[in-house]
Structure formats: C-alpha cells, structure tokens
mmCIF file of C-alpha atoms and ligand atoms in Angstrom:
data_model
loop_
_atom_site.group_PDB
_atom_site.id
_atom_site.type_symbol
_atom_site.label_atom_id
_atom_site.label_comp_id
_atom_site.label_asym_id
_atom_site.label_seq_id
_atom_site.Cartn_x
_atom_site.Cartn_y
_atom_site.Cartn_z
ATOM 1 C CA MET A 26 -94.940 -5.777 -100.732
ATOM 2 C CA LYS A 27 -91.668 -7.557 -100.056
ATOM 3 C CA PRO A 28 -91.471 -11.304 -100.785
ATOM 4 C CA LEU A 29 -92.878 -13.500 -98.040
ATOM 5 C CA ILE A 30 -90.363 -15.076 -95.675
ATOM 6 C CA ILE A 31 -91.674 -18.405 -94.412
ATOM 7 C CA THR A 32 -90.206 -19.771 -91.194
ATOM 8 C CA VAL A 33 -90.869 -23.394 -90.381
ATOM 9 C CA ALA A 34 -90.798 -24.513 -86.743
ATOM 10 C CA PRO A 35 -91.135 -28.273 -87.227
ATOM 11 C CA ILE A 36 -90.260 -29.629 -83.771
ATOM 12 C CA GLY A 37 -90.716 -27.391 -80.723
ATOM 13 C CA ALA A 38 -90.303 -28.688 -77.209
ATOM 14 C CA GLU A 39 -93.828 -29.583 -76.205
ATOM 15 C CA VAL A 40 -95.353 -31.674 -79.016
ATOM 16 C CA THR A 41 -94.909 -35.463 -78.886
ATOM 17 C CA LYS A 42 -95.212 -38.328 -81.380
ATOM 18 C CA GLU A 43 -98.396 -39.256 -79.496
ATOM 19 C CA ASP A 44 -99.834 -35.832 -80.458
ATOM 20 C CA ASN A 45 -98.803 -36.218 -84.090
ATOM 21 C CA PRO A 46 -96.884 -39.348 -85.211
ATOM 22 C CA ASN A 47 -95.384 -37.344 -88.091
ATOM 23 C CA LEU A 48 -93.307 -35.199 -85.710
ATOM 24 C CA PRO A 49 -89.620 -35.351 -86.753
ATOM 25 C CA ILE A 50 -87.388 -36.241 -83.808
ATOM 26 C CA THR A 51 -84.009 -37.597 -84.899
ATOM 27 C CA PRO A 52 -81.423 -35.374 -86.636
ATOM 28 C CA GLU A 53 -81.940 -37.424 -89.821
ATOM 29 C CA GLU A 54 -85.746 -37.004 -89.713
ATOM 30 C CA ILE A 55 -85.387 -33.300 -88.949
ATOM 31 C CA ALA A 56 -82.931 -32.740 -91.805
ATOM 32 C CA GLU A 57 -85.240 -34.528 -94.282
ATOM 33 C CA GLU A 58 -88.177 -32.426 -93.054
ATOM 34 C CA ALA A 59 -86.068 -29.260 -93.360
ATOM 35 C CA PHE A 60 -85.225 -30.173 -96.957
ATOM 36 C CA ASN A 61 -88.861 -30.875 -97.839
ATOM 37 C CA CYS A 62 -89.938 -27.566 -96.281
ATOM 38 C CA TYR A 63 -87.157 -25.732 -98.137
ATOM 39 C CA LYS A 64 -88.300 -27.266 -101.437
ATOM 40 C CA ALA A 65 -91.863 -26.191 -100.626
ATOM 41 C CA GLY A 66 -90.822 -22.553 -99.982
ATOM 42 C CA ALA A 67 -89.545 -22.158 -96.391
ATOM 43 C CA SER A 68 -86.457 -19.961 -96.044
ATOM 44 C CA ILE A 69 -85.829 -20.146 -92.266
ATOM 45 C CA ILE A 70 -85.974 -23.143 -89.922
ATOM 46 C CA HIS A 71 -86.544 -22.531 -86.200
ATOM 47 C CA LEU A 72 -84.737 -25.465 -84.627
ATOM 48 C CA HIS A 73 -85.291 -27.311 -81.359
ATOM 49 C CA ALA A 74 -83.498 -30.542 -80.497
ATOM 50 C CA ARG A 75 -84.661 -33.836 -79.002
ATOM 51 C CA ASP A 76 -82.616 -36.567 -77.337
ATOM 52 C CA GLU A 77 -82.788 -40.275 -78.219
ATOM 53 C CA ASN A 78 -85.947 -40.613 -76.083
ATOM 54 C CA GLY A 79 -87.673 -37.714 -77.840
ATOM 55 C CA ASN A 80 -87.254 -35.342 -74.886
ATOM 56 C CA PRO A 81 -86.241 -31.699 -75.450
ATOM 57 C CA THR A 82 -82.546 -30.968 -75.086
ATOM 58 C CA GLN A 83 -80.201 -28.072 -75.850
ATOM 59 C CA ASP A 84 -77.220 -30.409 -76.272
ATOM 60 C CA PRO A 85 -74.887 -28.608 -78.739
ATOM 61 C CA GLU A 86 -73.743 -31.945 -80.170
ATOM 62 C CA ILE A 87 -77.269 -32.796 -81.285
ATOM 63 C CA TYR A 88 -77.706 -29.276 -82.719
ATOM 64 C CA HIS A 89 -74.371 -29.683 -84.487
ATOM 65 C CA GLU A 90 -75.476 -32.973 -86.047
ATOM 66 C CA MET A 91 -78.840 -31.545 -87.164
ATOM 67 C CA ILE A 92 -77.249 -28.437 -88.667
ATOM 68 C CA LYS A 93 -74.634 -30.504 -90.505
ATOM 69 C CA LEU A 94 -77.283 -32.771 -92.037
ATOM 70 C CA ILE A 95 -79.482 -29.802 -92.995
ATOM 71 C CA LYS A 96 -76.568 -27.936 -94.606
ATOM 72 C CA GLU A 97 -75.697 -31.028 -96.644
ATOM 73 C CA ARG A 98 -79.170 -30.823 -98.170
ATOM 74 C CA CYS A 99 -79.988 -27.114 -98.623
ATOM 75 C CA ASN A 100 -79.161 -23.501 -97.714
ATOM 76 C CA ILE A 101 -82.203 -22.815 -95.500
ATOM 77 C CA ILE A 102 -81.388 -20.246 -92.768
ATOM 78 C CA ILE A 103 -80.793 -21.886 -89.392
ATOM 79 C CA GLN A 104 -82.397 -20.206 -86.401
ATOM 80 C CA ILE A 105 -81.702 -22.097 -83.194
ATOM 81 C CA SER A 106 -83.940 -21.838 -80.140
ATOM 82 C CA THR A 107 -82.577 -20.300 -76.958
ATOM 83 C CA GLY A 108 -85.973 -20.811 -75.329
ATOM 84 C CA GLY A 109 -85.565 -24.579 -75.188
ATOM 85 C CA ALA A 110 -88.192 -26.032 -72.866
ATOM 86 C CA ILE A 111 -89.809 -24.809 -69.650
ATOM 87 C CA GLY A 112 -87.538 -25.398 -66.660
ATOM 88 C CA MET A 113 -84.202 -25.499 -68.530
ATOM 89 C CA SER A 114 -81.362 -23.516 -66.956
ATOM 90 C CA PRO A 115 -79.949 -20.393 -68.654
ATOM 91 C CA GLU A 116 -76.671 -22.271 -69.260
ATOM 92 C CA GLU A 117 -78.485 -25.115 -71.005
ATOM 93 C CA ARG A 118 -80.534 -22.714 -73.093
ATOM 94 C CA ARG A 119 -77.595 -20.651 -74.365
ATOM 95 C CA ALA A 120 -75.269 -23.626 -75.021
ATOM 96 C CA PRO A 121 -75.920 -24.046 -78.794
ATOM 97 C CA LEU A 122 -75.106 -20.365 -79.476
ATOM 98 C CA LYS A 123 -71.446 -21.390 -79.607
ATOM 99 C CA LEU A 124 -72.205 -23.097 -82.947
ATOM 100 C CA LYS A 125 -72.697 -19.576 -84.372
ATOM 101 C CA PRO A 126 -75.913 -20.124 -86.346
ATOM 102 C CA GLU A 127 -77.096 -17.269 -88.554
ATOM 103 C CA MET A 128 -80.069 -16.597 -86.279
ATOM 104 C CA ALA A 129 -81.360 -17.461 -82.807
ATOM 105 C CA SER A 130 -84.582 -16.837 -80.924
ATOM 106 C CA LEU A 131 -84.625 -14.360 -78.048
ATOM 107 C CA THR A 132 -87.765 -14.136 -75.932
ATOM 108 C CA THR A 133 -87.976 -10.679 -74.389
ATOM 109 C CA GLY A 134 -90.026 -11.359 -71.258
ATOM 110 C CA THR A 135 -91.509 -13.856 -68.845
ATOM 111 C CA VAL A 136 -94.914 -15.353 -69.623
ATOM 112 C CA ASN A 137 -97.209 -18.023 -68.243
ATOM 113 C CA PHE A 138 -97.020 -20.942 -70.663
ATOM 114 C CA GLY A 139 -99.891 -23.376 -70.211
ATOM 115 C CA ASP A 140 -99.470 -24.690 -66.670
ATOM 116 C CA GLY A 141 -95.822 -23.580 -66.526
ATOM 117 C CA VAL A 142 -93.850 -20.343 -66.584
ATOM 118 C CA PHE A 143 -91.464 -19.452 -69.411
ATOM 119 C CA TYR A 144 -88.938 -17.587 -67.321
ATOM 120 C CA ASN A 145 -86.977 -14.761 -68.975
ATOM 121 C CA PRO A 146 -85.727 -12.237 -66.421
ATOM 122 C CA PRO A 147 -84.084 -8.995 -67.677
ATOM 123 C CA THR A 148 -80.537 -10.153 -66.852
ATOM 124 C CA LEU A 149 -80.957 -13.311 -68.942
ATOM 125 C CA ILE A 150 -82.503 -11.450 -71.888
ATOM 126 C CA LYS A 151 -79.708 -8.898 -71.888
ATOM 127 C CA SER A 152 -76.909 -11.431 -71.624
ATOM 128 C CA LEU A 153 -78.365 -13.559 -74.451
ATOM 129 C CA ALA A 154 -78.682 -10.438 -76.632
ATOM 130 C CA GLN A 155 -75.087 -9.456 -75.835
ATOM 131 C CA GLU A 156 -73.781 -12.934 -76.647
ATOM 132 C CA MET A 157 -75.648 -12.955 -79.969
ATOM 133 C CA LYS A 158 -74.256 -9.521 -80.828
ATOM 134 C CA ASN A 159 -70.713 -10.628 -79.985
ATOM 135 C CA LEU A 160 -71.062 -13.729 -82.175
ATOM 136 C CA GLY A 161 -72.760 -11.949 -85.110
ATOM 137 C CA ILE A 162 -75.991 -13.938 -84.662
ATOM 138 C CA LYS A 163 -79.231 -12.199 -85.681
ATOM 139 C CA PRO A 164 -81.783 -12.416 -82.866
ATOM 140 C CA GLU A 165 -85.443 -12.919 -83.562
ATOM 141 C CA MET A 166 -87.254 -11.274 -80.663
ATOM 142 C CA GLU A 167 -90.041 -13.688 -79.760
ATOM 143 C CA ILE A 168 -93.107 -11.811 -78.575
ATOM 144 C CA PHE A 169 -95.576 -13.849 -76.530
ATOM 145 C CA ASP A 170 -97.247 -10.841 -74.897
ATOM 146 C CA VAL A 171 -97.561 -7.078 -75.384
ATOM 147 C CA GLY A 172 -95.000 -5.990 -72.773
ATOM 148 C CA MET A 173 -92.325 -7.926 -74.619
ATOM 149 C CA VAL A 174 -92.384 -5.404 -77.487
ATOM 150 C CA ALA A 175 -91.460 -2.636 -75.038
ATOM 151 C CA ASN A 176 -88.683 -4.851 -73.636
ATOM 152 C CA GLY A 177 -87.414 -5.379 -77.195
ATOM 153 C CA LYS A 178 -87.382 -1.623 -77.795
ATOM 154 C CA LYS A 179 -85.290 -1.241 -74.648
ATOM 155 C CA LEU A 180 -82.696 -3.709 -76.002
ATOM 156 C CA ILE A 181 -82.612 -1.714 -79.238
ATOM 157 C CA LYS A 182 -82.139 1.556 -77.343
ATOM 158 C CA GLU A 183 -79.284 -0.018 -75.392
ATOM 159 C CA GLY A 184 -77.573 -0.847 -78.691
ATOM 160 C CA LEU A 185 -77.825 -4.610 -78.203
ATOM 161 C CA ILE A 186 -79.749 -5.273 -81.418
ATOM 162 C CA ASP A 187 -78.912 -3.997 -84.905
ATOM 163 C CA PRO A 188 -81.435 -3.090 -87.614
ATOM 164 C CA PRO A 189 -83.456 -4.445 -89.231
ATOM 165 C CA PHE A 190 -85.071 -5.617 -85.978
ATOM 166 C CA GLN A 191 -86.667 -9.010 -86.431
ATOM 167 C CA PHE A 192 -89.763 -9.736 -84.320
ATOM 168 C CA GLY A 193 -91.615 -13.065 -84.154
ATOM 169 C CA LEU A 194 -95.173 -12.576 -82.905
ATOM 170 C CA ILE A 195 -96.226 -15.846 -81.298
ATOM 171 C CA MET A 196 -99.883 -15.544 -80.428
ATOM 172 C CA GLY A 197 -102.436 -17.737 -78.721
ATOM 173 C CA VAL A 198 -100.191 -19.487 -76.173
ATOM 174 C CA PRO A 199 -102.356 -20.108 -73.077
ATOM 175 C CA GLY A 200 -101.033 -17.385 -70.743
ATOM 176 C CA GLY A 201 -99.877 -15.059 -73.527
ATOM 177 C CA ILE A 202 -101.560 -12.638 -75.899
ATOM 178 C CA PRO A 203 -104.654 -14.170 -77.543
ATOM 179 C CA GLY A 204 -104.483 -15.035 -81.229
ATOM 180 C CA THR A 205 -107.067 -12.552 -82.468
ATOM 181 C CA ILE A 206 -106.802 -10.172 -85.417
ATOM 182 C CA LYS A 207 -107.354 -7.222 -83.078
ATOM 183 C CA ASP A 208 -104.395 -8.308 -80.937
ATOM 184 C CA LEU A 209 -102.259 -8.848 -84.056
ATOM 185 C CA LEU A 210 -103.001 -5.308 -85.230
ATOM 186 C CA HIS A 211 -102.061 -3.943 -81.820
ATOM 187 C CA LEU A 212 -98.717 -5.774 -81.831
ATOM 188 C CA TYR A 213 -98.019 -4.769 -85.432
ATOM 189 C CA GLU A 214 -98.736 -1.108 -84.699
ATOM 190 C CA SER A 215 -96.506 -1.228 -81.592
ATOM 191 C CA LEU A 216 -93.364 -2.323 -83.468
ATOM 192 C CA PRO A 217 -90.529 0.177 -83.845
ATOM 193 C CA GLU A 218 -89.383 1.629 -87.174
ATOM 194 C CA LYS A 219 -86.929 -0.506 -89.155
ATOM 195 C CA SER A 220 -88.670 -3.671 -87.971
ATOM 196 C CA MET A 221 -89.362 -6.855 -89.850
ATOM 197 C CA TRP A 222 -91.843 -9.302 -88.377
ATOM 198 C CA SER A 223 -93.466 -12.665 -88.725
ATOM 199 C CA ALA A 224 -96.571 -13.928 -86.985
ATOM 200 C CA THR A 225 -97.919 -17.302 -85.960
ATOM 201 C CA GLY A 226 -100.983 -18.376 -84.040
ATOM 202 C CA ILE A 227 -101.024 -21.466 -81.856
ATOM 203 C CA GLY A 228 -103.602 -24.165 -82.643
ATOM 204 C CA LYS A 229 -106.871 -22.966 -84.099
ATOM 205 C CA THR A 230 -105.720 -19.351 -84.269
ATOM 206 C CA HIS A 231 -103.087 -20.374 -86.788
ATOM 207 C CA LEU A 232 -104.690 -19.766 -90.168
ATOM 208 C CA PRO A 233 -106.479 -16.466 -89.414
ATOM 209 C CA ILE A 234 -103.242 -15.004 -88.010
ATOM 210 C CA SER A 235 -101.174 -16.293 -90.946
ATOM 211 C CA VAL A 236 -103.510 -14.986 -93.627
ATOM 212 C CA THR A 237 -103.825 -11.571 -91.954
ATOM 213 C CA SER A 238 -100.071 -11.326 -91.595
ATOM 214 C CA ILE A 239 -99.573 -12.058 -95.293
ATOM 215 C CA ALA A 240 -102.169 -9.420 -96.205
ATOM 216 C CA LEU A 241 -100.497 -6.840 -93.917
ATOM 217 C CA GLY A 242 -97.124 -7.390 -95.596
ATOM 218 C CA GLY A 243 -95.657 -9.326 -92.679
ATOM 219 C CA ASN A 244 -94.055 -12.753 -92.733
ATOM 220 C CA VAL A 245 -95.249 -16.068 -91.323
ATOM 221 C CA ARG A 246 -94.117 -18.910 -89.129
ATOM 222 C CA LEU A 247 -95.743 -22.315 -89.197
ATOM 223 C CA GLY A 248 -95.016 -25.902 -88.234
ATOM 224 C CA PHE A 249 -95.754 -28.514 -85.573
ATOM 225 C CA GLU A 250 -94.266 -26.358 -82.787
ATOM 226 C CA ASP A 251 -97.299 -24.091 -83.267
ATOM 227 C CA ASN A 252 -99.962 -26.250 -84.879
ATOM 228 C CA ILE A 253 -100.161 -29.975 -85.569
ATOM 229 C CA TYR A 254 -103.420 -29.914 -87.554
ATOM 230 C CA TYR A 255 -104.127 -29.398 -91.216
ATOM 231 C CA GLU A 256 -107.747 -28.656 -90.441
ATOM 232 C CA LYS A 257 -110.091 -29.235 -87.504
ATOM 233 C CA GLY A 258 -109.644 -32.836 -86.319
ATOM 234 C CA ILE A 259 -107.221 -33.741 -89.130
ATOM 235 C CA LEU A 260 -103.538 -33.988 -88.273
ATOM 236 C CA ALA A 261 -101.009 -32.531 -90.701
ATOM 237 C CA GLU A 262 -99.101 -35.184 -92.637
ATOM 238 C CA SER A 263 -95.900 -33.154 -92.488
ATOM 239 C CA ASN A 264 -94.564 -29.676 -91.914
ATOM 240 C CA ALA A 265 -94.015 -29.403 -95.658
ATOM 241 C CA GLN A 266 -97.748 -29.903 -96.203
ATOM 242 C CA LEU A 267 -98.343 -26.775 -94.095
ATOM 243 C CA VAL A 268 -95.681 -24.837 -96.021
ATOM 244 C CA LYS A 269 -97.265 -25.813 -99.351
ATOM 245 C CA ARG A 270 -100.674 -24.534 -98.221
ATOM 246 C CA ILE A 271 -99.268 -21.152 -97.128
ATOM 247 C CA VAL A 272 -97.389 -20.807 -100.432
ATOM 248 C CA ARG A 273 -100.658 -21.411 -102.322
ATOM 249 C CA ILE A 274 -102.506 -18.821 -100.197
ATOM 250 C CA ALA A 275 -99.706 -16.253 -100.508
ATOM 251 C CA LYS A 276 -99.574 -16.599 -104.269
ATOM 252 C CA GLU A 277 -103.344 -16.121 -104.494
ATOM 253 C CA ILE A 278 -102.948 -12.892 -102.476
ATOM 254 C CA GLY A 279 -100.119 -11.759 -104.746
ATOM 255 C CA ARG A 280 -97.115 -12.244 -102.449
ATOM 256 C CA LYS A 281 -94.005 -13.761 -103.955
ATOM 257 C CA ILE A 282 -92.018 -16.221 -101.821
ATOM 258 C CA ALA A 283 -88.522 -15.296 -100.595
ATOM 259 C CA THR A 284 -85.686 -17.730 -101.206
ATOM 260 C CA PRO A 285 -83.238 -18.222 -98.312
ATOM 261 C CA ASP A 286 -80.725 -15.901 -100.014
ATOM 262 C CA LYS A 287 -83.374 -13.206 -100.524
ATOM 263 C CA ALA A 288 -84.325 -13.545 -96.837
ATOM 264 C CA ARG A 289 -80.630 -13.244 -95.904
ATOM 265 C CA LYS A 290 -80.468 -9.967 -97.812
ATOM 266 C CA LEU A 291 -83.681 -8.573 -96.332
ATOM 267 C CA LEU A 292 -82.609 -9.492 -92.796
ATOM 268 C CA ARG A 293 -79.038 -8.382 -93.448
ATOM 269 C CA LEU A 294 -77.579 -11.569 -92.015
ATOM 270 C CA LYS A 295 -73.835 -11.820 -91.606
ATOM 271 C CA ILE A 296 -72.833 -14.739 -93.771
HETATM 272 N N1 KMH B 310 -90.640 -24.024 -75.791
HETATM 273 C C1 KMH B 310 -91.014 -22.756 -75.264
HETATM 274 C C2 KMH B 310 -91.050 -22.793 -73.782
HETATM 275 C C3 KMH B 310 -88.025 -20.352 -78.357
HETATM 276 O O1 KMH B 310 -87.857 -21.308 -79.084
HETATM 277 O O2 KMH B 310 -87.194 -19.480 -78.213
HETATM 278 C C4 KMH B 310 -90.108 -21.678 -75.701
HETATM 279 C C5 KMH B 310 -89.874 -21.510 -77.144
HETATM 280 C C6 KMH B 310 -89.309 -20.218 -77.562
HETATM 281 O O3 KMH B 310 -90.117 -22.384 -77.959
HETATM 282 ZN ZN1 ZN B 311 -89.279 -22.474 -80.202
#
C-alpha cells in the first residue's frame, strides 16, 4: 500500500469555541496548529478562515495571512476551501483561489447540510473547476453524497480535471450519505480509475470510517471541522492529538505516513 496521506481540517465553518474551546481561530493560532499537525504527521491542511469575531469568511487577506504564517513554519500542503459556509455567494467562495494554493476543495453537487442547503449548481461547479485548471490548482472533489461521484466523473470526461483524480469522501453529514462501512465501500467502488481518495466521517462515524479507509489503502481526513471529540463525551485537546492517534493506528496496521513532499509526488501537484 502507498504511504498514508493525512489531511487535517482544523477549523471548518460550523464549529465554534463554545463547542470546543481548543478551536483555532486567528491566523496565528491556525498556523501554530498547522505546525503541530505537520510535526505529528499531517501532510495536507484543509483551510477555512474566520474573521476577528470568529465568524466564517472567505476574505483573501485573511487566507493570505494564514498561508504566510503556515509557510514560515512548515511545508504542509495548503488546500483552501471553496465551500466556505452555507449561504455564501459564489464570488465570496471563489475569492481565495487567486492566491494560487496548491490545492482547493471542489464540492460536486448540492446537498442538504443539517438545517441548511449547501448549494452547488452545475454552472458553479464547472466554473470553479475551470478556474482551478487555469491556475494550476489541484481540486479535491468533495463527495457528500453518491450522485456527486457521477458529477465528478462528468468533470473528468469534460477534461476539467487532470489525473490523478483526488476525491474526499465526507460521510455522515446530516442530509448526506451516512457514515457506514457499507456506504464507504459503495463510494470506494464507484470511483473512476486513476483516482486517489481520502475519507472522513462526521462525529461518531469518524473512527470507523478512518480505520476502514486506512485498511482499504485509502487516505484520511480528520480535525475539528469533522469531529471535535477524542472519544465519547471527551473533547479533543487539539487537532494534533487526533493526528497522533491516527498515526499510531496506521503504523499498527502497517501503513507508513506520507511526508508533504511524498504527498506532492503522489498527487502530482504543480509546485
Ligand atoms: N462548510 C461547508 C458548508 C468545503 O470546504 O469545500 C462546506 C465545506 C466544504 O466545508
Ligand atoms: Zn471544508
């Protein structure tokens, strides 16, 4: 099996300090957390931004500051979010692409998201994919439900995405595909040839999905965006604590851990 690529998603758009006081919010806190996760074994960071009040924002200046501070500390791969938060406009969501990060997220369909709707009509998906292609940014197709794999295949067929195709299976969002092993196997078997993939489960589905993904030869995503607990009723002390646990599990199963440069090679990122 190839070495395990660990993506950390330490912020997200929905979690608050009230949910977990250890949530990093400021660019300085986020950069420190990125560095600690890198030291623990993470090779990609999925970045969201927060404003001075802790609210989600896609302000390129805040992304710029975070990325600068992270790059001063380590060479972890930066993957910015183009999903942002529910209700953001397409213009807001795409704004940080101009910073030309190595990777960006690209959700390939609309899905109910808790009490809201994460709105991704075909025109938006296509234009984000085109912009990423023009800028040499590797998209990670975020899959919240089964139909989104088919939509991803369509983008590939239209020549908008280059191999290897990177899929992020995000399971267990209320409104999306449940976070069961059976559903993971279905998604995994639906992926096109020349795909790479990582999986994460939201909340209590997190560990079973992660461990199964490692055993299947896939990669993993973890962090407060997906799960704020270390175990039932016990909040995680940090994102790095979650990375360290996955590294221990992976090593027990016999998977080596990819460095950022190894992940760059496997994903064929344009550096
Ligand atoms: N915050 C969610 C509505 C992404 O980063 O691209 C969308 C999300 C996906 O987190
Ligand atoms: Zn996200």
